[in-house]
Short mmCIF file of C-alpha atoms in Angstrom, two decimals:
data_model
loop_
_atom_site.label_atom_id
_atom_site.label_comp_id
_atom_site.label_asym_id
_atom_site.label_seq_id
_atom_site.Cartn_x
_atom_site.Cartn_y
_atom_site.Cartn_z
CA GLY A 1 8.27 219.94 289.14
CA GLN A 2 9.96 223.09 290.31
CA ASN A 3 7.98 225.51 292.41
CA ILE A 4 8.41 228.77 294.29
CA ASP A 5 5.66 229.89 296.67
CA GLN A 6 5.24 233.34 298.16
CA PRO A 7 2.15 235.24 299.35
CA THR A 8 0.33 237.20 296.69
CA GLU A 9 -0.16 240.34 298.73
CA MET A 10 0.69 241.74 302.16
CA THR A 11 -0.20 244.94 303.95
CA ALA A 12 1.88 246.65 306.64
CA THR A 13 2.06 249.97 308.44
CA GLU A 14 4.68 252.65 307.97
CA GLY A 15 7.41 252.31 310.58
CA ALA A 16 6.62 248.67 311.31
CA ILE A 17 8.40 245.43 310.37
CA VAL A 18 7.22 242.94 307.75
CA GLN A 19 8.47 239.47 306.81
CA ILE A 20 7.86 238.10 303.32
CA ASN A 21 8.23 234.34 303.11
CA CYS A 22 9.35 232.22 300.18
CA THR A 23 9.35 228.42 300.03
CA TYR A 24 10.87 226.48 297.18
CA GLN A 25 11.15 223.03 295.64
CA THR A 26 13.75 222.93 292.90
CA SER A 27 16.10 220.58 291.10
CA GLY A 28 19.19 221.45 293.05
CA PHE A 29 20.11 224.76 294.62
CA ASN A 30 22.78 227.29 293.75
CA GLY A 31 21.43 230.32 295.56
CA LEU A 32 18.33 232.39 296.26
CA PHE A 33 17.69 235.94 295.12
CA TRP A 34 15.29 238.67 296.17
CA TYR A 35 14.36 241.46 293.78
CA GLN A 36 12.22 244.55 294.32
CA GLN A 37 9.94 245.87 291.60
CA HIS A 38 8.07 249.15 291.89
CA ALA A 39 4.99 249.50 289.71
CA GLY A 40 5.98 250.29 286.14
CA GLU A 41 9.67 249.94 286.85
CA ALA A 42 12.47 247.42 286.42
CA PRO A 43 13.05 244.73 289.03
CA THR A 44 16.18 245.57 291.02
CA PHE A 45 18.45 243.20 292.90
CA LEU A 46 18.12 243.21 296.69
CA SER A 47 19.94 240.18 298.06
CA TYR A 48 21.54 236.83 297.40
CA ASN A 49 21.81 233.92 299.85
CA VAL A 50 23.65 230.69 299.21
CA LEU A 51 24.53 229.66 302.79
CA ASP A 52 22.13 229.21 305.69
CA GLY A 53 21.63 232.18 307.91
CA LEU A 54 20.78 235.83 307.92
CA GLU A 55 22.27 238.44 305.61
CA GLU A 56 21.68 242.01 306.74
CA LYS A 57 21.82 245.02 304.48
CA GLY A 58 20.57 248.17 306.11
CA ARG A 59 16.82 248.02 306.74
CA PHE A 60 16.54 244.82 304.68
CA SER A 61 17.62 241.34 305.76
CA SER A 62 17.29 238.01 304.00
CA PHE A 63 17.31 234.61 305.66
CA LEU A 64 17.86 231.16 304.18
CA SER A 65 17.33 227.62 305.42
CA ARG A 66 18.35 225.16 302.72
CA SER A 67 17.19 222.11 304.69
CA LYS A 68 13.68 223.59 304.92
CA GLY A 69 13.61 225.06 301.41
CA TYR A 70 12.70 228.37 302.98
CA SER A 71 13.71 232.00 302.86
CA TYR A 72 12.32 235.26 304.10
CA LEU A 73 12.91 238.91 303.41
CA LEU A 74 12.64 241.13 306.47
CA LEU A 75 11.96 244.83 306.04
CA LYS A 76 12.36 247.05 309.07
CA GLU A 77 11.28 250.65 309.72
CA LEU A 78 8.96 250.51 306.75
CA GLN A 79 8.69 253.56 304.55
CA MET A 80 6.04 254.41 301.98
CA LYS A 81 8.61 253.93 299.23
CA ASP A 82 8.87 250.26 300.21
CA SER A 83 5.49 249.69 298.57
CA ALA A 84 6.44 247.39 295.72
CA SER A 85 6.41 243.80 294.59
CA TYR A 86 9.10 241.51 295.98
CA LEU A 87 10.23 238.64 293.77
CA CYS A 88 11.89 235.48 295.09
CA ALA A 89 13.99 233.42 292.66
CA VAL A 90 16.07 230.26 293.10
CA GLU A 91 18.99 229.24 290.93
CA ASP A 92 18.73 225.50 290.30
CA SER A 93 21.48 222.99 289.61
CA ASN A 94 21.61 224.11 285.95
CA TYR A 95 21.95 227.76 287.00
CA GLN A 96 18.45 228.41 285.72
CA LEU A 97 16.46 230.97 287.69
CA ILE A 98 13.09 229.72 288.92
CA TRP A 99 10.84 232.63 289.86
CA GLY A 100 7.98 233.08 292.28
CA ALA A 101 4.95 235.12 291.22
CA GLY A 102 5.95 237.95 293.56
CA THR A 103 4.47 239.47 296.70
CA LYS A 104 2.81 242.85 296.41
CA LEU A 105 3.55 244.82 299.58
CA ILE A 106 1.21 247.67 300.44
CA ILE A 107 2.38 250.17 303.06
CA LYS A 108 -0.26 252.21 304.86
CA PRO A 109 0.41 255.42 306.81
CA GLU B 1 22.82 256.35 279.38
CA THR B 2 23.49 253.75 282.00
CA GLY B 3 22.06 250.35 282.84
CA VAL B 4 19.58 248.62 280.57
CA THR B 5 17.35 250.66 278.28
CA GLN B 6 14.26 249.34 276.53
CA THR B 7 12.21 250.94 273.77
CA PRO B 8 9.39 251.46 273.22
CA ARG B 9 7.97 251.58 276.74
CA HIS B 10 4.46 251.02 275.43
CA LEU B 11 3.28 249.33 272.25
CA VAL B 12 -0.19 248.59 270.92
CA MET B 13 -0.43 246.39 267.87
CA GLY B 14 -2.93 244.43 265.88
CA MET B 15 -2.60 240.72 265.33
CA THR B 16 -1.35 241.19 261.78
CA ASN B 17 1.28 243.83 262.55
CA LYS B 18 5.03 243.41 262.69
CA LYS B 19 6.93 245.32 265.33
CA SER B 20 10.20 245.07 267.24
CA LEU B 21 11.28 245.67 270.82
CA LYS B 22 14.77 246.98 271.42
CA CYS B 23 17.08 246.57 274.37
CA GLU B 24 20.48 248.13 274.96
CA GLN B 25 22.84 247.57 277.87
CA HIS B 26 25.74 249.83 278.84
CA LEU B 27 27.23 247.58 281.52
CA GLY B 28 29.72 245.55 279.53
CA HIS B 29 27.82 242.36 280.33
CA ASN B 30 28.18 239.20 278.26
CA ALA B 31 24.67 237.78 278.63
CA MET B 32 21.28 239.21 277.71
CA TYR B 33 17.78 237.88 278.31
CA TRP B 34 14.17 238.35 277.30
CA TYR B 35 11.52 237.68 279.93
CA LYS B 36 7.73 237.84 279.75
CA GLN B 37 5.92 239.16 282.81
CA SER B 38 2.17 238.63 283.10
CA ALA B 39 0.07 239.79 286.02
CA LYS B 40 0.33 237.55 289.09
CA LYS B 41 2.51 235.02 287.26
CA PRO B 42 6.20 234.20 287.65
CA LEU B 43 8.64 235.68 285.20
CA GLU B 44 8.91 233.49 282.12
CA LEU B 45 12.33 233.20 280.52
CA MET B 46 12.04 233.41 276.74
CA PHE B 47 15.55 233.69 275.35
CA VAL B 48 19.12 233.86 276.59
CA TYR B 49 22.11 235.08 274.63
CA SER B 50 25.69 234.69 275.75
CA LEU B 51 28.37 236.50 273.77
CA GLU B 52 25.82 237.06 271.00
CA GLU B 53 24.97 233.37 270.66
CA ARG B 54 21.58 232.03 271.65
CA VAL B 55 22.03 229.52 274.47
CA GLU B 56 18.45 229.08 275.59
CA ASN B 57 15.06 229.07 273.92
CA ASN B 58 12.32 228.02 276.26
CA SER B 59 9.86 226.65 273.68
CA VAL B 60 8.74 230.11 272.67
CA PRO B 61 6.29 230.36 269.74
CA SER B 62 7.91 231.27 266.44
CA ARG B 63 5.90 234.51 266.29
CA PHE B 64 8.61 235.80 268.66
CA SER B 65 11.98 236.09 266.97
CA PRO B 66 15.07 237.34 268.85
CA GLU B 67 18.12 238.98 267.37
CA CYS B 68 21.41 239.82 269.07
CA PRO B 69 23.66 241.72 266.66
CA ASN B 70 26.30 242.45 269.32
CA SER B 71 26.80 242.06 273.05
CA SER B 72 25.15 245.42 273.80
CA HIS B 73 21.95 245.11 271.78
CA LEU B 74 19.04 242.71 271.79
CA PHE B 75 15.86 242.79 269.75
CA LEU B 76 12.60 240.91 269.94
CA HIS B 77 10.77 240.85 266.60
CA LEU B 78 7.03 240.36 266.85
CA HIS B 79 4.63 239.20 264.13
CA THR B 80 1.10 237.80 264.00
CA LEU B 81 0.77 237.95 267.77
CA GLN B 82 -2.23 236.80 269.76
CA PRO B 83 -4.13 238.75 272.45
CA GLU B 84 -2.70 236.41 275.11
CA ASP B 85 0.75 237.73 274.21
CA SER B 86 -0.17 241.03 275.85
CA ALA B 87 2.26 241.42 278.75
CA LEU B 88 5.29 243.31 280.00
CA TYR B 89 8.44 242.21 278.18
CA LEU B 90 11.56 242.66 280.24
CA CYS B 91 15.09 242.68 278.98
CA ALA B 92 17.93 241.87 281.38
CA SER B 93 21.67 241.46 281.31
CA SER B 94 24.25 239.77 283.51
CA GLN B 95 27.99 239.44 283.58
CA ASP B 96 27.80 235.87 282.31
CA ALA B 97 25.12 233.26 281.62
CA GLY B 98 24.95 229.97 283.42
CA ALA B 99 27.10 231.07 286.32
CA GLY B 100 26.29 231.10 290.01
CA ALA B 101 25.31 234.32 291.77
CA ASN B 102 24.21 235.61 288.41
CA VAL B 103 22.75 238.98 289.31
CA LEU B 104 20.45 240.34 286.63
CA THR B 105 20.07 243.99 285.74
CA PHE B 106 16.66 244.61 284.22
CA GLY B 107 15.29 247.24 281.93
CA ALA B 108 11.99 248.93 282.78
CA GLY B 109 10.16 246.82 280.22
CA SER B 110 8.01 247.25 277.14
CA ARG B 111 4.28 247.05 277.86
CA LEU B 112 2.72 245.24 274.88
CA THR B 113 -0.99 245.20 274.12
CA VAL B 114 -2.24 243.03 271.26
CA LEU B 115 -5.68 243.92 269.95
#
């Protein structure tokens, strides 16, 4: 079966760095997405990785290792507004998105 | 209006009611989606429309009936729902369906409670 695993909840301190991991087992691979979802709001696109390596976008970076079926989202200089759920999704060989259950990130002052 | 708009934002209905959820996108996208989001569960894809034609139906119960009258509007008609259908229903759109790097733009969702 197809499966995406990510931690249910994480807590971090304002100003610090946090890494949210995502491991996947899917039928083929056409890319990995990260979305951010604030409570009561729409998920919004953060990043897309299709090749191995690190993609940096401001305070957020996303890493992919296809051989390990592994990705992480790195958030630096955490701000209170980063408190949200972070959703990992993989596009399989049929271009279907397989979603993780999301990681709720709590930022404390 | 920009992006993807969903109405109503909140809906409470009895099991015998009939109601509809509406979604409108102003992005010129060709594909639209309905997802179900339940607490601590992955997003569940319900329906996909590409250029107003249904291309995916993930074994959704017939009490959910989608309608796509044009590429900008999508409806989800609800009837004789069950309490376990209570969830957040998200609409999304993308430039095309079934293509790589298919970034979705989501609406804020309709929170449905079935009594």
